[in-house]
XYZ file of C-alpha atoms in Angstrom:
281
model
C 0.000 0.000 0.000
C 1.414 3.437 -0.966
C 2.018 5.449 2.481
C 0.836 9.582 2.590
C 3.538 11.212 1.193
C 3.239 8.578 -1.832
C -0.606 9.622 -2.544
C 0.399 13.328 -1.911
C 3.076 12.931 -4.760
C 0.232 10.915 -6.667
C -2.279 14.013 -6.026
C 0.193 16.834 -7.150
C 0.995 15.251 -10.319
C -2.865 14.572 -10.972
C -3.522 18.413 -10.523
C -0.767 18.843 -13.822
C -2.498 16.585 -15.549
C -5.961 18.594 -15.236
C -4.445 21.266 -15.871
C -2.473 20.537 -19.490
C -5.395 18.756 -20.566
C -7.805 20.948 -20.054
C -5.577 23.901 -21.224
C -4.458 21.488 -24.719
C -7.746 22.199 -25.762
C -9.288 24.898 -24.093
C -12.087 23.360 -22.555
C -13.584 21.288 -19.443
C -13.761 21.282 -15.885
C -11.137 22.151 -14.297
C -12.497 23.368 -10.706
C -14.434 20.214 -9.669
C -11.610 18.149 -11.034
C -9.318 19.828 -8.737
C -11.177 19.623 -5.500
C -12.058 15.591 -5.935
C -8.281 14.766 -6.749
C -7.638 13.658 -3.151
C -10.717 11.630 -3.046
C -9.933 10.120 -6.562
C -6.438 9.276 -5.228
C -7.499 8.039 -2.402
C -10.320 5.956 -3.940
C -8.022 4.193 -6.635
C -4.800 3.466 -4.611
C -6.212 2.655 -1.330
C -9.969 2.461 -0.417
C -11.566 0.109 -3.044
C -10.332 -3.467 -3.484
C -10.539 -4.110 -7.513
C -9.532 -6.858 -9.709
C -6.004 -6.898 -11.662
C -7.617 -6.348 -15.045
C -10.897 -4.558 -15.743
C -14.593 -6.134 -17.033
C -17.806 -4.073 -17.189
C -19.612 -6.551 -15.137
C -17.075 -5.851 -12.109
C -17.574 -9.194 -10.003
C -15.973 -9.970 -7.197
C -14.460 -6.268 -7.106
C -15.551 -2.769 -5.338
C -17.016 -0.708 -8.403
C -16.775 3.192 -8.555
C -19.539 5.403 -10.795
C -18.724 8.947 -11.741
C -22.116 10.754 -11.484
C -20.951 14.051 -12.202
C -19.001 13.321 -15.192
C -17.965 16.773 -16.245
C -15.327 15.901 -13.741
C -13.782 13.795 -16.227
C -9.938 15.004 -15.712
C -9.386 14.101 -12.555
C -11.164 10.470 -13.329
C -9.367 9.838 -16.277
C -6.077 11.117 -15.317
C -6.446 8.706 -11.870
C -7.208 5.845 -14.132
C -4.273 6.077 -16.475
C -2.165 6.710 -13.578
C -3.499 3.580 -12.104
C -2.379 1.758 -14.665
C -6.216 1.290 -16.416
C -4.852 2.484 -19.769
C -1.513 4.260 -20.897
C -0.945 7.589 -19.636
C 0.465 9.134 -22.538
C -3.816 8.449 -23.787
C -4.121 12.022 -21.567
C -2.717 13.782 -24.300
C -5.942 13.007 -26.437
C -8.471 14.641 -24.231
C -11.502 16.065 -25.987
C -10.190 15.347 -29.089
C -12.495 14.270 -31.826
C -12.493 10.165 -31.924
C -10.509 10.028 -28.534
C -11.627 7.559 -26.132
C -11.191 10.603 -23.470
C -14.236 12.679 -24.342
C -15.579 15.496 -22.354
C -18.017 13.443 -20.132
C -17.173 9.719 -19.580
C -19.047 7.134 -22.119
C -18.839 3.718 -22.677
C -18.750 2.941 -26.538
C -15.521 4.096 -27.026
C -14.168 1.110 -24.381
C -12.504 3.227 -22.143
C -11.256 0.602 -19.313
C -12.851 2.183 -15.972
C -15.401 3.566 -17.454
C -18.833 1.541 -17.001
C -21.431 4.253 -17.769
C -21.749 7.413 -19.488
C -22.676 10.376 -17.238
C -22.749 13.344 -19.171
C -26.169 13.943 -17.683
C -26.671 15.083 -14.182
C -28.634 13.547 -11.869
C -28.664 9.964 -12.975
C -25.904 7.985 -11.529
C -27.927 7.034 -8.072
C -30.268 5.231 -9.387
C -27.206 3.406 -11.652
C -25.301 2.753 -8.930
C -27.961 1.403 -7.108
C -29.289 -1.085 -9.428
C -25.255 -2.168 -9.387
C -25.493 -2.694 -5.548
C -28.467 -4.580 -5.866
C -26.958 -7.006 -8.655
C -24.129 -7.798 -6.492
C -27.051 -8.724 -3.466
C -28.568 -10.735 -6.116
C -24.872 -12.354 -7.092
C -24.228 -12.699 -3.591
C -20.761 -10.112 -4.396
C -19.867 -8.685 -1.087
C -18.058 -6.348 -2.144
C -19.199 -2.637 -2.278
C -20.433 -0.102 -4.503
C -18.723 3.769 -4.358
C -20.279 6.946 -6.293
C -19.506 10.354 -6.452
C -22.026 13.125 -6.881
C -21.734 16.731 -6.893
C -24.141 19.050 -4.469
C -25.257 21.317 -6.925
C -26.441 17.917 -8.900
C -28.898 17.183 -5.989
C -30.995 20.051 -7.147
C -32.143 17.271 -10.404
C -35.223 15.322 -8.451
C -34.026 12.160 -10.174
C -31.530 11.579 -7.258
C -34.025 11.939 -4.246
C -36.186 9.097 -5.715
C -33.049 7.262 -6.309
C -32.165 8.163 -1.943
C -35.800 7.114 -0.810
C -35.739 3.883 -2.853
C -32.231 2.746 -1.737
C -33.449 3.344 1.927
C -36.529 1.504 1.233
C -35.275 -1.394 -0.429
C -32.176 -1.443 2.536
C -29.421 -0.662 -0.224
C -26.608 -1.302 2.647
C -23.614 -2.382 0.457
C -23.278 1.460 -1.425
C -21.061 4.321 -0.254
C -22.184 7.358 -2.198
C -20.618 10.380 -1.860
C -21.566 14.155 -1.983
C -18.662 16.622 -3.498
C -19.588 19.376 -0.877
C -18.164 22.193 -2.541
C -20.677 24.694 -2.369
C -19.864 25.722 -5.545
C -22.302 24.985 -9.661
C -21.602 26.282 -12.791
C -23.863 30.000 -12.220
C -22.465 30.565 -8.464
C -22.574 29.333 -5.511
C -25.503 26.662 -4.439
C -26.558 28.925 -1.616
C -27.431 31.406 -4.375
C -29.021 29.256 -6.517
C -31.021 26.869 -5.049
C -30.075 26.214 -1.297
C -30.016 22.640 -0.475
C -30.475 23.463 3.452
C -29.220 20.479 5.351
C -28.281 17.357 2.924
C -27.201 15.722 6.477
C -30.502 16.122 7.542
C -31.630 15.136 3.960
C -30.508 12.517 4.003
C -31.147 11.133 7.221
C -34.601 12.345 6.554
C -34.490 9.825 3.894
C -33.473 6.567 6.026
C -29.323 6.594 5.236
C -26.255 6.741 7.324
C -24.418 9.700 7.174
C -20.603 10.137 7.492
C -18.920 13.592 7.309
C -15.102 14.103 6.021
C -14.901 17.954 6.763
C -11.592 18.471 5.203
C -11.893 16.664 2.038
C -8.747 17.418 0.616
C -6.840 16.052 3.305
C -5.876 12.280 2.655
C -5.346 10.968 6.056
C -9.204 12.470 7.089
C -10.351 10.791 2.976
C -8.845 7.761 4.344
C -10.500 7.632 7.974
C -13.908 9.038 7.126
C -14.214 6.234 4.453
C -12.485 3.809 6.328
C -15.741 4.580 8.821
C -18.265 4.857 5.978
C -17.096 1.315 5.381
C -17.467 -0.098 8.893
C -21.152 1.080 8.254
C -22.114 -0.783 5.506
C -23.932 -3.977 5.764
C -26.236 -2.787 8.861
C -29.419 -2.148 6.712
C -29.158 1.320 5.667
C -27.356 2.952 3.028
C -24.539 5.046 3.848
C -23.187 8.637 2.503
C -20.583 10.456 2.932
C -20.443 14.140 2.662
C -16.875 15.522 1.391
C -16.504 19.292 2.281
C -13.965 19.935 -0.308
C -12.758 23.184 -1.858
C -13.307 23.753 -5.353
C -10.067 24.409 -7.805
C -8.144 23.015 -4.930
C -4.277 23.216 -5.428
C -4.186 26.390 -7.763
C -4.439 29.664 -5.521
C -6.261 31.910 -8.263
C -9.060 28.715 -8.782
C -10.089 28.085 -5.229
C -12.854 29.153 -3.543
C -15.263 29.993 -6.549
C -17.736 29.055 -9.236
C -15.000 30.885 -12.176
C -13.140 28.022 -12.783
C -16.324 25.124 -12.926
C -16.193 24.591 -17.194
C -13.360 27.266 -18.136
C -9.785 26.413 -19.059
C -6.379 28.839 -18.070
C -4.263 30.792 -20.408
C -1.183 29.973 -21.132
C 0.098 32.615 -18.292
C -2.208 30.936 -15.544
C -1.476 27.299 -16.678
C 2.462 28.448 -15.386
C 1.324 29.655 -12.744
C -0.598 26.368 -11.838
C 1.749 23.998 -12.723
C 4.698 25.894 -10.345
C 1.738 25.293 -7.317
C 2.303 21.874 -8.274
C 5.729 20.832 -9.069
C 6.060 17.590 -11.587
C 6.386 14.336 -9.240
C 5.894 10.916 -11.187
C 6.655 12.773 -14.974
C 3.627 14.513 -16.944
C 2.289 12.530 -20.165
């Protein structure tokens, strides 16, 4: 298992990558991408146990779904540096007939990818219906999603929360990006989501809080208890209070930098904040 410093190394260099790819072409998400890149790290090199070599069906194997896919940086660049595909692929991002498109799909045979999630909202009730195959297979291993706050405003998910409760989903581990930041401003400012603790407790799940979500060591212990939860009956979420364009001073802390890429000057600027560790693409 890699120790701290290793997934700190892991993290910087995943920042770079977000950062040329998104600046290669002038477009995606940068600001999202940043603030998950702990979590993603974390995820892929510690929390989920997968198999050596990747199948859609996932047996026998934790499975991950990407609801908010216009996060897609930081997911493919974790992939490709964990060895799902070759990480010189990064350079193709966006580009027409590139297996690396914008949001994540599935026809171009990306290896991690298992569905396309371009559309808000849905990836719930997807992961869900996963959780409850692996019940059906008798697959004891778990289920992880990722979701973003402002995404809980689409009414899709809170069908997708009361069923899960109902139906005593207890083998998923969905998690809320708690940045308190969507694409027109802040969430406060355009549609407040009040308490999604109490939301979702309201709705019949466990709730775990990892208030500083880009800190590895509190990623790793605030799963590690959203873990020890699972299989009691409920379904259990996590809420990740992360900062938005995390790891690039001028990016943090607003909405700006949700869907826009930097300049040539601010892409130097970013990349100093986060010196080359492991070798860019």
């Amino acid at each position: 298992m890699p120790n701290t410093q290793q997934l700190e190394d892991l993290t910087t260099q995943i920042r770079r990558d977000i950062l040329r790819m998104v600046h290669k072409v002038n477009s995606g998400h940068p600001g999202g991408s940043l603030g998950c890149a702990e979590f993603f790290v974390a995820l892929y090199n510690e929390i989920m146990t997968t198999n050596d070599t990747f199948d859609m069906d996932g047996i026998g194997e934790d499975i991950f779904f990407l609801s908010n896919g216009h996060i897609s940086p930081v997911y493919y660049s974790v992939l490709a540096r964990a060895g799902y595909f070759p990480v010189e692929e990064l350079n193709t991002f966006r580009i027409i007939n590139s297996r690396l498109q914008g949001h994540p799909t599935t026809h171009e045979g990306l290896p991690g990818i298992r569905i396309a999630s371009g559309s808000l909202g849905q990836g719930m009730s997807v992961a869900l219906g996963a959780a409850q195959a692996k019940k059906l297979n008798n697959d004891s291993h778990l289920v992880y999603s990722l979701h973003g706050d402002g995404e809980l405003q689409e009414g899709q998910n809170w069908e997708a929360i009361m069923y899960a409760a109902a139906k005593k989903v207890d083998n998923i581990i969905a998690t809320i990006d708690l940045n308190g930041q969507q694409i027109d401003g802040s969430t406060d400012d355009v549609l407040p989501m009040g308490s999604v603790k109490g939301k979702f407790e309201a709705f019949g799940w466990t709730v775990v809080e990892i208030e500083e979500g880009n800190n590895i060591e509190a990623i790793l212990k605030g799963m590690a208890d959203a873990k020890s939860k699972t299989g009691q009956g409920k379904p259990v979420c996590v809420l990740l209070k992360t900062v938005m364009g995390n790891g690039v001073d001028f990016m943090m802390h607003t909405h700006a930098w949700h869907g826009k890429a930097p300049n040539d000057e601010q892409l130097a600027i970013g990349l100093e904040q986060n010196p080359e560790t492991l070798g860019d693409y």
